[in-house]
Amino acid sequence: MRVLLIDDDFNLCRVLAHQLEKNGYQVTTANEGKRGIELFRKQSFEIVISDIQMPDINGIEVLKTIRDLNKEAIIILITAYGTVEDAIRACDLGADDFLTKPFGQEQLLFIIEKAVQIQQLHNENALLKQEVAGKYKFDNMVADSARMQEVLKLTIQVARSNATVLITGESGTGKELIARAIHYNSPRKEKPLITVNCPSIPENLIESELFGHVKGAFTGAIKDRKGQFEQADGGSIFLDEIGDLREDLQAKLLRVLQEHEFQPVGGSKTIKVDVRIIAATNRNLELLVKQKRFREDLYYRLSVVPIIIAPLRERKEDIPFLIDFFVKKYSEGRKFKVSSEAIKTLQNYEWPGNVRELENIIERILALATDSKITIANIPEYISGSFYEPSGTTINIPEEGIALDTVERMVIKEILQRTGGNRSKTARMLQIPRHVLLYRLKKFGLE
Ligand SMILES: Nc1ncnc2c1ncn2[C@@H]1O[C@H](COP(=O)(O)OP(=O)(O)OP(=O)(O)O)[C@@H](O)[C@H]1O
Ligand SMILES: [Mg+2]
């Protein structure tokens, strides 16, 4: 990286330049502020380090001028003792950081590297935001949790490539949504996205559905018919519920993935296609492979890029945003306000049907609502009645019930672990006196 070093102290300049060059930076020095600005106008520098107190112009002036010329450059100011206030003002004016004299080599390098890293992070974030917001349209998707952000990032990255993608997640987690996002943000978006729901095609027809057939191949085949692979040529094919694909077809699919070619039913001609494969399943394919119910070679072919979508109960942070999103989607011009208790209640439910279930519930609540205020009273009882804990953790109560002692022991143990065995802290967190905690520890054998 290129560094412009501005300081009227000739010796200091030389020493710093030497240190920086030793660490791989390319350094140009200027012994006057004006000279520094002049150099900056002529050449490009990623980093500017400038003293504040200089005879010709103040470092703050240098900063302002350079900032006006260039928003990206990293600017670090050097202050003598007593001018820390200046330095703080400098940061307000757009400096990235400052060094107070005297400083060591380590400190200088540290400050520079930190500024570089922060800038890189900034750039990456800005890029991602820009992609998410503008070029790529993900406005039909809520992804606020860290886990969904990861999924989104991966989706954007993979969309650009031709890589085969395997999307795994429980029912209703948004697998199809991601599959569509991949296709419609890929260079193939002008070509078709063909969805094949593997288990819902009648068994005797699936082969002709996928690969087509020629006239007379079987009773009813009155003319040639293109299969879905051929229809998707140039585009993408979405193989939904791939875990339920019949075994003999698994072998055929593997061949398509390897050779990009197949033969229609009853035909002798081989057809070559250019399709991007996106597959999805709510089954554990790895397990199916172990059980020899899914071909291992096909599994590896499909999961070139695996995308795993977490169940909603593992990313409850998304729930308030999803509620907001679905309320807007189903409000049909009416205005609704969901109370914070209602949101909390919905957030505490485990959502076995994931986002789809939440979407259905919101649609239903809005359809039945007589008022613009949505409160707990609007929420079906099987949801609002589920066990509520302020922290958002839920205890799974078995069918046959659970002993209160067991729950108590579990909670004490958990908090004890969190506090690293600190009893006073544990007692405070449980809101009980310390001696009561000690008594229970003894009772539950947790000492
Ligand atoms: N992150 C999300 N943001 C907004 N809507 C979502 C999100 N995830 C899922 N949905 C919505 O939830 C519903 C179910 O999603 P989708 O059909 O993609 O799930 P799926 O994983 O394919 O489920 P299944 O396994 O049952 O086929 C859709 O209406 C979809 O738009
Ligand atoms: Mg689906």
Short mmCIF file of C-alpha atoms and ligand atoms in Angstrom, two decimals:
data_model
loop_
_atom_site.label_atom_id
_atom_site.label_comp_id
_atom_site.label_asym_id
_atom_site.label_seq_id
_atom_site.Cartn_x
_atom_site.Cartn_y
_atom_site.Cartn_z
CA MET A 1 0.00 0.00 0.00
CA ARG A 2 1.16 3.51 -0.75
CA VAL A 3 1.69 5.85 2.18
CA LEU A 4 2.11 9.61 2.11
CA LEU A 5 3.93 10.83 5.19
CA ILE A 6 3.71 14.55 5.99
CA ASP A 7 5.78 15.95 8.85
CA ASP A 8 8.01 18.97 9.20
CA ASP A 9 10.33 16.97 11.43
CA PHE A 10 12.78 15.71 8.87
CA ASN A 11 14.33 13.08 11.14
CA LEU A 12 11.06 11.67 12.34
CA CYS A 13 9.92 11.39 8.74
CA ARG A 14 13.01 9.42 7.85
CA VAL A 15 12.69 7.04 10.79
CA LEU A 16 8.97 6.42 10.22
CA ALA A 17 9.47 5.94 6.49
CA HIS A 18 12.15 3.40 7.20
CA GLN A 19 9.94 1.48 9.62
CA LEU A 20 7.02 1.44 7.27
CA GLU A 21 9.09 0.36 4.30
CA LYS A 22 10.50 -2.46 6.37
CA ASN A 23 6.93 -3.60 6.81
CA GLY A 24 6.07 -3.58 3.15
CA TYR A 25 4.58 -0.12 2.68
CA GLN A 26 5.66 2.19 -0.15
CA VAL A 27 6.39 5.54 1.43
CA THR A 28 6.62 9.07 0.00
CA THR A 29 7.51 11.89 2.39
CA ALA A 30 6.73 15.59 2.44
CA ASN A 31 8.14 18.08 4.96
CA GLU A 32 5.44 20.69 4.49
CA GLY A 33 1.67 20.45 4.57
CA LYS A 34 1.21 22.22 1.24
CA ARG A 35 3.77 20.00 -0.43
CA GLY A 36 1.85 16.97 0.92
CA ILE A 37 -1.41 18.15 -0.60
CA GLU A 38 0.34 18.82 -3.88
CA LEU A 39 1.73 15.28 -3.93
CA PHE A 40 -1.68 13.86 -3.08
CA ARG A 41 -3.23 15.68 -6.02
CA LYS A 42 -0.67 14.20 -8.40
CA GLN A 43 -0.37 10.65 -7.16
CA SER A 44 -2.71 8.22 -5.49
CA PHE A 45 -2.12 7.11 -1.93
CA GLU A 46 -4.17 4.71 0.13
CA ILE A 47 -2.86 6.02 3.43
CA VAL A 48 -1.93 9.54 4.56
CA ILE A 49 -0.13 10.16 7.84
CA SER A 50 0.19 13.81 8.74
CA ASP A 51 1.48 15.82 11.66
CA ILE A 52 -0.94 18.42 13.02
CA GLN A 53 1.50 21.16 14.01
CA MET A 54 3.45 22.30 11.01
CA PRO A 55 4.82 25.77 10.21
CA ASP A 56 3.09 26.33 6.87
CA ILE A 57 -0.40 24.92 7.33
CA ASN A 58 -2.09 23.03 10.11
CA GLY A 59 -2.56 19.26 9.75
CA ILE A 60 -6.29 19.79 10.18
CA GLU A 61 -6.27 21.84 6.97
CA VAL A 62 -4.38 19.05 5.25
CA LEU A 63 -6.97 16.61 6.49
CA LYS A 64 -9.92 18.70 5.25
CA THR A 65 -8.39 19.22 1.84
CA ILE A 66 -7.47 15.59 1.35
CA ARG A 67 -10.84 14.40 2.60
CA ASP A 68 -12.51 16.66 0.07
CA LEU A 69 -10.37 15.20 -2.67
CA ASN A 70 -10.81 11.61 -1.63
CA LYS A 71 -13.34 9.91 0.63
CA GLU A 72 -11.60 6.54 0.68
CA ALA A 73 -8.05 7.35 1.73
CA ILE A 74 -7.11 6.39 5.25
CA ILE A 75 -5.93 9.50 7.10
CA ILE A 76 -4.04 9.27 10.37
CA LEU A 77 -2.95 12.39 12.23
CA ILE A 78 0.04 12.77 14.52
CA THR A 79 -0.34 15.09 17.48
CA ALA A 80 2.15 16.42 19.98
CA TYR A 81 1.25 16.34 23.67
CA GLY A 82 -1.63 18.53 24.66
CA THR A 83 -3.34 18.48 21.32
CA VAL A 84 -5.45 15.41 21.91
CA GLU A 85 -8.52 17.62 21.67
CA ASP A 86 -7.36 18.62 18.24
CA ALA A 87 -7.07 14.97 17.41
CA ILE A 88 -10.60 14.25 18.54
CA ARG A 89 -11.81 17.16 16.45
CA ALA A 90 -9.79 15.68 13.59
CA CYS A 91 -11.67 12.42 13.84
CA ASP A 92 -14.91 14.36 13.71
CA LEU A 93 -13.64 15.98 10.53
CA GLY A 94 -12.94 12.64 8.93
CA ALA A 95 -9.59 11.35 10.14
CA ASP A 96 -9.53 7.60 10.67
CA ASP A 97 -7.32 7.66 13.74
CA PHE A 98 -4.56 9.59 15.46
CA LEU A 99 -1.23 8.96 17.11
CA THR A 100 0.08 10.92 20.06
CA LYS A 101 3.81 11.65 20.19
CA PRO A 102 5.93 9.91 21.22
CA PHE A 103 4.82 6.60 19.77
CA GLY A 104 6.59 3.36 19.06
CA GLN A 105 6.88 1.44 15.84
CA GLU A 106 4.42 -1.19 17.06
CA GLN A 107 1.81 1.41 17.82
CA LEU A 108 2.18 3.03 14.43
CA LEU A 109 1.79 -0.28 12.61
CA PHE A 110 -1.11 -1.28 14.79
CA ILE A 111 -3.01 1.93 14.09
CA ILE A 112 -2.43 1.63 10.36
CA GLU A 113 -3.44 -2.01 10.19
CA LYS A 114 -6.54 -1.38 12.26
CA ALA A 115 -7.60 1.44 9.96
CA VAL A 116 -6.98 -0.71 6.90
CA GLN A 117 -9.02 -3.54 8.35
CA ILE A 118 -11.90 -1.29 9.31
CA GLN A 119 -11.92 0.15 5.82
CA GLN A 120 -11.92 -3.29 4.24
CA LEU A 121 -14.79 -4.36 6.42
CA HIS A 122 -16.61 -1.22 5.46
CA ASN A 123 -16.09 -1.85 1.77
CA GLU A 124 -17.26 -5.44 2.02
CA ASN A 125 -20.36 -4.43 3.93
CA ALA A 126 -21.15 -1.64 1.54
CA LEU A 127 -20.75 -4.02 -1.37
CA LEU A 128 -22.98 -6.59 0.21
CA LYS A 129 -25.63 -4.04 1.13
CA GLN A 130 -25.56 -2.65 -2.37
CA GLU A 131 -25.95 -6.11 -3.84
CA VAL A 132 -28.71 -7.07 -1.50
CA ALA A 133 -30.56 -3.81 -1.91
CA GLY A 134 -30.07 -2.93 -5.52
CA LYS A 135 -28.63 -5.20 -8.12
CA TYR A 136 -30.04 -8.30 -6.49
CA LYS A 137 -33.61 -8.19 -5.45
CA PHE A 138 -34.15 -9.99 -2.19
CA ASP A 139 -37.02 -7.82 -1.11
CA ASN A 140 -39.30 -10.83 -0.83
CA MET A 141 -37.17 -12.27 1.91
CA VAL A 142 -36.56 -11.49 5.54
CA ALA A 143 -33.07 -12.39 6.72
CA ASP A 144 -32.09 -10.48 9.81
CA SER A 145 -30.55 -13.20 11.93
CA ALA A 146 -26.85 -13.87 11.53
CA ARG A 147 -27.65 -17.35 10.23
CA MET A 148 -29.94 -16.07 7.52
CA GLN A 149 -27.44 -13.37 6.61
CA GLU A 150 -24.95 -16.15 5.97
CA VAL A 151 -27.47 -17.97 3.81
CA LEU A 152 -28.12 -14.78 1.89
CA LYS A 153 -24.43 -14.13 1.35
CA LEU A 154 -23.93 -17.66 0.07
CA THR A 155 -26.97 -17.33 -2.17
CA ILE A 156 -25.59 -14.18 -3.76
CA GLN A 157 -22.18 -15.74 -4.25
CA VAL A 158 -23.45 -18.98 -5.68
CA ALA A 159 -25.96 -17.27 -7.97
CA ARG A 160 -23.12 -15.97 -10.10
CA SER A 161 -21.71 -19.43 -10.70
CA ASN A 162 -23.02 -22.54 -12.38
CA ALA A 163 -22.39 -24.70 -9.36
CA THR A 164 -24.92 -27.32 -8.34
CA VAL A 165 -26.63 -26.33 -5.11
CA LEU A 166 -28.26 -28.52 -2.50
CA ILE A 167 -30.61 -26.68 -0.18
CA THR A 168 -31.47 -28.46 3.05
CA GLY A 169 -33.95 -27.36 5.68
CA GLU A 170 -37.11 -28.40 7.47
CA SER A 171 -40.45 -27.98 5.79
CA GLY A 172 -41.45 -24.33 5.44
CA THR A 173 -38.01 -22.83 6.08
CA GLY A 174 -37.84 -21.16 2.67
CA LYS A 175 -35.96 -23.63 0.47
CA GLU A 176 -37.95 -22.81 -2.63
CA LEU A 177 -37.56 -19.10 -1.95
CA ILE A 178 -33.77 -19.51 -1.92
CA ALA A 179 -33.83 -21.68 -5.04
CA ARG A 180 -35.77 -19.00 -6.90
CA ALA A 181 -33.45 -16.30 -5.61
CA ILE A 182 -30.48 -18.23 -6.99
CA HIS A 183 -32.00 -18.59 -10.43
CA TYR A 184 -33.36 -15.07 -10.74
CA ASN A 185 -30.09 -13.55 -9.65
CA SER A 186 -28.00 -15.69 -11.95
CA PRO A 187 -26.89 -15.00 -15.52
CA ARG A 188 -29.52 -17.59 -16.50
CA LYS A 189 -32.43 -15.52 -15.23
CA GLU A 190 -33.84 -14.82 -18.72
CA LYS A 191 -34.11 -18.57 -19.33
CA PRO A 192 -36.65 -20.81 -17.63
CA LEU A 193 -36.57 -22.09 -14.09
CA ILE A 194 -38.32 -25.44 -14.19
CA THR A 195 -39.49 -26.90 -10.89
CA VAL A 196 -39.79 -30.64 -10.56
CA ASN A 197 -41.51 -31.91 -7.47
CA CYS A 198 -39.88 -35.32 -7.35
CA PRO A 199 -42.35 -37.24 -5.17
CA SER A 200 -45.53 -35.86 -6.71
CA ILE A 201 -44.96 -37.11 -10.24
CA PRO A 202 -46.58 -40.51 -10.82
CA GLU A 203 -43.88 -43.16 -10.68
CA ASN A 204 -44.47 -44.52 -14.11
CA LEU A 205 -44.26 -41.06 -15.64
CA ILE A 206 -41.33 -39.50 -13.88
CA GLU A 207 -38.79 -40.57 -16.43
CA SER A 208 -40.75 -39.16 -19.33
CA GLU A 209 -41.44 -36.03 -17.29
CA LEU A 210 -37.75 -35.43 -16.71
CA PHE A 211 -36.31 -36.64 -19.97
CA GLY A 212 -39.24 -36.54 -22.38
CA HIS A 213 -40.41 -39.29 -24.69
CA VAL A 214 -40.74 -40.04 -28.36
CA LYS A 215 -44.00 -40.76 -30.12
CA GLY A 216 -45.13 -44.33 -29.51
CA ALA A 217 -42.78 -44.93 -26.57
CA PHE A 218 -45.74 -46.12 -24.51
CA THR A 219 -49.52 -46.11 -24.71
CA GLY A 220 -50.64 -42.53 -24.70
CA ALA A 221 -47.40 -41.18 -26.14
CA ILE A 222 -49.09 -39.87 -29.23
CA LYS A 223 -46.33 -37.43 -30.09
CA ASP A 224 -42.81 -36.47 -29.09
CA ARG A 225 -42.68 -34.58 -25.84
CA LYS A 226 -39.84 -32.55 -24.41
CA GLY A 227 -38.87 -33.41 -20.87
CA GLN A 228 -38.22 -30.88 -18.16
CA PHE A 229 -34.48 -31.02 -18.59
CA GLU A 230 -34.86 -29.99 -22.22
CA GLN A 231 -37.37 -27.28 -21.34
CA ALA A 232 -34.90 -25.87 -18.84
CA ASP A 233 -32.06 -25.75 -21.38
CA GLY A 234 -29.99 -22.63 -20.75
CA GLY A 235 -31.78 -22.07 -17.47
CA SER A 236 -32.09 -23.91 -14.17
CA ILE A 237 -33.93 -26.96 -12.98
CA PHE A 238 -35.15 -27.10 -9.40
CA LEU A 239 -35.41 -30.66 -8.14
CA ASP A 240 -37.59 -30.31 -5.08
CA GLU A 241 -37.77 -33.09 -2.48
CA ILE A 242 -34.81 -34.80 -4.09
CA GLY A 243 -34.58 -37.16 -1.11
CA ASP A 244 -37.67 -38.90 -2.42
CA LEU A 245 -36.34 -39.63 -5.88
CA ARG A 246 -36.73 -43.22 -6.99
CA GLU A 247 -33.51 -45.16 -6.95
CA ASP A 248 -33.30 -46.10 -10.63
CA LEU A 249 -33.82 -42.45 -11.49
CA GLN A 250 -31.04 -41.47 -9.15
CA ALA A 251 -28.67 -43.33 -11.46
CA LYS A 252 -30.07 -41.56 -14.51
CA LEU A 253 -29.89 -38.18 -12.84
CA LEU A 254 -26.29 -38.84 -11.91
CA ARG A 255 -25.53 -39.40 -15.56
CA VAL A 256 -27.15 -36.11 -16.54
CA LEU A 257 -25.08 -34.32 -13.92
CA GLN A 258 -21.90 -35.94 -15.15
CA GLU A 259 -22.44 -35.81 -18.88
CA HIS A 260 -25.16 -33.17 -19.26
CA GLU A 261 -26.96 -35.57 -21.56
CA PHE A 262 -29.79 -38.12 -21.55
CA GLN A 263 -32.08 -40.09 -23.81
CA PRO A 264 -35.82 -39.53 -23.96
CA VAL A 265 -38.00 -42.54 -23.19
CA GLY A 266 -38.19 -44.80 -26.22
CA GLY A 267 -35.66 -42.69 -28.10
CA SER A 268 -32.22 -43.62 -29.26
CA LYS A 269 -30.90 -40.13 -29.79
CA THR A 270 -28.88 -38.57 -26.96
CA ILE A 271 -29.82 -35.02 -26.05
CA LYS A 272 -27.29 -32.62 -24.58
CA VAL A 273 -28.44 -29.80 -22.32
CA ASP A 274 -26.98 -26.89 -20.41
CA VAL A 275 -28.86 -26.70 -17.15
CA ARG A 276 -28.00 -25.54 -13.70
CA ILE A 277 -29.21 -27.90 -11.01
CA ILE A 278 -30.67 -26.67 -7.76
CA ALA A 279 -31.94 -29.41 -5.48
CA ALA A 280 -33.76 -29.22 -2.17
CA THR A 281 -34.81 -31.62 0.52
CA ASN A 282 -36.17 -31.63 4.02
CA ARG A 283 -34.69 -35.07 4.62
CA ASN A 284 -31.29 -35.80 6.02
CA LEU A 285 -29.57 -36.95 2.84
CA GLU A 286 -26.41 -37.93 4.63
CA LEU A 287 -28.41 -40.30 6.75
CA LEU A 288 -30.22 -41.67 3.69
CA VAL A 289 -26.81 -42.29 2.13
CA LYS A 290 -25.70 -44.19 5.22
CA GLN A 291 -28.88 -46.24 5.05
CA LYS A 292 -28.12 -46.92 1.39
CA ARG A 293 -31.38 -45.30 0.34
CA PHE A 294 -29.71 -42.49 -1.54
CA ARG A 295 -26.76 -42.95 -3.85
CA GLU A 296 -23.60 -41.60 -2.32
CA ASP A 297 -22.11 -40.53 -5.67
CA LEU A 298 -25.25 -38.57 -6.49
CA TYR A 299 -25.20 -36.96 -3.07
CA TYR A 300 -21.68 -35.67 -3.66
CA ARG A 301 -22.58 -34.48 -7.16
CA LEU A 302 -25.54 -32.54 -5.79
CA SER A 303 -24.00 -31.02 -2.73
CA VAL A 304 -21.23 -29.09 -4.46
CA VAL A 305 -22.52 -26.04 -2.63
CA PRO A 306 -24.69 -27.01 0.33
CA ILE A 307 -26.99 -24.35 1.72
CA ILE A 308 -28.50 -25.18 5.06
CA ILE A 309 -31.47 -23.18 6.29
CA ALA A 310 -31.93 -23.26 10.04
CA PRO A 311 -35.38 -23.98 11.47
CA LEU A 312 -37.20 -20.85 12.60
CA ARG A 313 -36.97 -21.84 16.28
CA GLU A 314 -33.19 -21.56 16.01
CA ARG A 315 -33.33 -18.02 14.65
CA LYS A 316 -36.11 -16.44 16.61
CA GLU A 317 -34.58 -12.99 16.04
CA ASP A 318 -36.14 -13.17 12.58
CA ILE A 319 -39.67 -13.55 13.94
CA PRO A 320 -40.47 -9.86 14.66
CA PHE A 321 -39.25 -8.93 11.18
CA LEU A 322 -41.22 -11.75 9.59
CA ILE A 323 -44.34 -10.65 11.45
CA ASP A 324 -43.87 -7.14 10.14
CA PHE A 325 -43.28 -8.45 6.63
CA PHE A 326 -46.36 -10.68 6.60
CA VAL A 327 -48.58 -8.07 8.23
CA LYS A 328 -47.69 -5.72 5.36
CA LYS A 329 -48.22 -8.52 2.86
CA TYR A 330 -51.70 -9.45 4.08
CA SER A 331 -53.04 -6.16 5.41
CA GLU A 332 -54.82 -5.32 2.14
CA GLY A 333 -54.64 -1.60 2.68
CA ARG A 334 -55.74 -1.74 6.30
CA LYS A 335 -53.42 -0.52 9.07
CA PHE A 336 -52.46 -2.93 11.82
CA LYS A 337 -50.43 -2.54 14.96
CA VAL A 338 -49.16 -5.68 16.64
CA SER A 339 -48.63 -5.30 20.39
CA SER A 340 -45.20 -6.10 21.72
CA GLU A 341 -46.67 -8.83 23.93
CA ALA A 342 -48.24 -10.45 20.90
CA ILE A 343 -44.88 -10.32 19.12
CA LYS A 344 -43.18 -11.85 22.17
CA THR A 345 -45.77 -14.60 22.31
CA LEU A 346 -45.31 -15.42 18.65
CA GLN A 347 -41.58 -15.32 19.16
CA ASN A 348 -41.76 -17.84 21.94
CA TYR A 349 -43.64 -20.47 20.00
CA GLU A 350 -41.55 -23.24 18.48
CA TRP A 351 -43.02 -23.08 14.93
CA PRO A 352 -42.77 -26.71 13.85
CA GLY A 353 -44.06 -25.60 10.43
CA ASN A 354 -41.45 -22.84 10.34
CA VAL A 355 -41.95 -19.67 8.28
CA ARG A 356 -44.86 -21.11 6.34
CA GLU A 357 -46.78 -21.74 9.57
CA LEU A 358 -46.04 -18.23 10.80
CA GLU A 359 -47.16 -16.78 7.48
CA ASN A 360 -50.42 -18.74 7.60
CA ILE A 361 -51.12 -17.68 11.17
CA ILE A 362 -50.56 -13.99 10.38
CA GLU A 363 -52.79 -14.22 7.33
CA ARG A 364 -55.48 -15.85 9.44
CA ILE A 365 -55.16 -13.38 12.32
CA LEU A 366 -55.50 -10.43 9.95
CA ALA A 367 -58.44 -11.98 8.12
CA LEU A 368 -60.30 -12.45 11.40
CA ALA A 369 -59.25 -9.18 13.02
CA THR A 370 -62.02 -6.70 13.73
CA ASP A 371 -59.71 -4.09 15.15
CA SER A 372 -56.47 -2.54 13.98
CA LYS A 373 -54.78 -3.62 17.22
CA ILE A 374 -53.44 -7.16 17.23
CA THR A 375 -53.00 -8.46 20.77
CA ILE A 376 -52.50 -11.82 22.45
CA ALA A 377 -56.27 -12.27 22.25
CA ASN A 378 -55.98 -12.59 18.48
CA ILE A 379 -53.46 -15.40 18.71
CA PRO A 380 -54.68 -19.00 18.65
CA GLU A 381 -54.48 -20.56 22.08
CA TYR A 382 -52.20 -23.44 21.14
CA ILE A 383 -49.61 -20.75 20.39
CA SER A 384 -50.19 -18.28 23.20
CA GLY A 385 -50.57 -21.09 25.72
CA SER A 386 -47.16 -22.55 25.07
CA PHE A 387 -44.70 -22.31 27.92
CA TYR A 388 -43.30 -18.81 28.22
CA GLU A 389 -40.03 -17.76 29.72
CA PRO A 390 -38.72 -14.20 29.67
CA SER A 391 -35.35 -15.14 28.22
CA GLY A 392 -37.03 -16.91 25.36
CA THR A 393 -35.91 -20.40 26.27
CA THR A 394 -38.55 -23.06 26.18
CA ILE A 395 -38.64 -26.29 28.11
CA ASN A 396 -39.93 -29.22 26.17
CA ILE A 397 -42.40 -30.88 28.46
CA PRO A 398 -42.81 -34.55 27.63
CA GLU A 399 -46.24 -36.03 27.00
CA GLU A 400 -46.33 -37.75 30.40
CA GLY A 401 -45.38 -34.55 32.27
CA ILE A 402 -42.28 -33.57 34.19
CA ALA A 403 -41.37 -33.31 37.89
CA LEU A 404 -41.00 -29.72 39.07
CA ASP A 405 -37.84 -30.81 40.88
CA THR A 406 -36.33 -31.91 37.59
CA VAL A 407 -37.05 -28.54 36.01
CA GLU A 408 -35.65 -26.73 39.03
CA ARG A 409 -32.48 -28.82 39.02
CA MET A 410 -32.04 -28.23 35.29
CA VAL A 411 -32.38 -24.46 35.62
CA ILE A 412 -30.02 -24.26 38.58
CA LYS A 413 -27.45 -26.40 36.78
CA GLU A 414 -27.68 -24.29 33.64
CA ILE A 415 -27.19 -20.99 35.46
CA LEU A 416 -24.43 -22.45 37.59
CA GLN A 417 -22.63 -23.38 34.38
CA ARG A 418 -23.14 -19.94 32.92
CA THR A 419 -21.69 -18.23 35.97
CA GLY A 420 -18.77 -20.63 36.02
CA GLY A 421 -19.90 -22.01 39.36
CA ASN A 422 -20.16 -18.62 41.05
CA ARG A 423 -22.79 -19.20 43.73
CA SER A 424 -23.52 -15.61 44.70
CA LYS A 425 -24.04 -14.69 41.06
CA THR A 426 -26.16 -17.78 40.51
CA ALA A 427 -28.34 -16.90 43.49
CA ARG A 428 -28.77 -13.38 42.19
CA MET A 429 -29.74 -14.59 38.75
CA LEU A 430 -32.27 -16.98 40.25
CA GLN A 431 -33.55 -14.17 42.49
CA ILE A 432 -33.23 -16.26 45.64
CA PRO A 433 -31.11 -15.75 48.79
CA ARG A 434 -27.74 -17.45 48.77
CA HIS A 435 -28.59 -19.81 51.62
CA VAL A 436 -31.64 -21.03 49.73
CA LEU A 437 -29.45 -21.79 46.75
CA LEU A 438 -26.97 -23.66 48.94
CA TYR A 439 -29.79 -25.72 50.38
CA ARG A 440 -31.03 -26.64 46.91
CA LEU A 441 -27.58 -27.45 45.62
CA LYS A 442 -27.30 -29.95 48.44
CA LYS A 443 -30.78 -31.30 47.79
CA PHE A 444 -30.08 -31.84 44.09
CA GLY A 445 -26.53 -33.10 44.60
CA LEU A 446 -25.09 -30.22 42.61
CA GLU A 447 -22.44 -29.15 45.08
N1 LIG B 1 -37.00 -15.65 5.05
C1 LIG B 1 -38.25 -15.56 4.57
N2 LIG B 1 -38.78 -14.34 4.38
C2 LIG B 1 -40.05 -14.21 3.91
N3 LIG B 1 -40.84 -15.24 3.60
C3 LIG B 1 -40.35 -16.47 3.76
C4 LIG B 1 -39.04 -16.69 4.25
N4 LIG B 1 -38.83 -18.02 4.31
C5 LIG B 1 -39.95 -18.60 3.89
N5 LIG B 1 -40.88 -17.70 3.54
C6 LIG B 1 -42.24 -17.95 3.06
O1 LIG B 1 -42.69 -19.14 3.70
C7 LIG B 1 -43.38 -19.97 2.80
C8 LIG B 1 -42.68 -21.31 2.71
O2 LIG B 1 -41.45 -21.17 2.04
P1 LIG B 1 -40.93 -22.25 0.98
O3 LIG B 1 -42.05 -22.78 0.17
O4 LIG B 1 -39.78 -21.67 0.26
O5 LIG B 1 -40.45 -23.35 2.01
P2 LIG B 1 -39.84 -24.80 1.75
O6 LIG B 1 -38.64 -24.90 2.59
O7 LIG B 1 -39.68 -25.03 0.29
O8 LIG B 1 -40.94 -25.75 2.38
P3 LIG B 1 -41.31 -27.28 2.01
O9 LIG B 1 -40.18 -28.13 2.49
O10 LIG B 1 -42.53 -27.52 2.80
O11 LIG B 1 -41.50 -27.32 0.54
C9 LIG B 1 -43.40 -19.23 1.47
O12 LIG B 1 -44.63 -18.53 1.35
C10 LIG B 1 -42.26 -18.29 1.56
O13 LIG B 1 -42.46 -17.15 0.78
MG MG B 2 -40.61 -26.42 -0.94
#
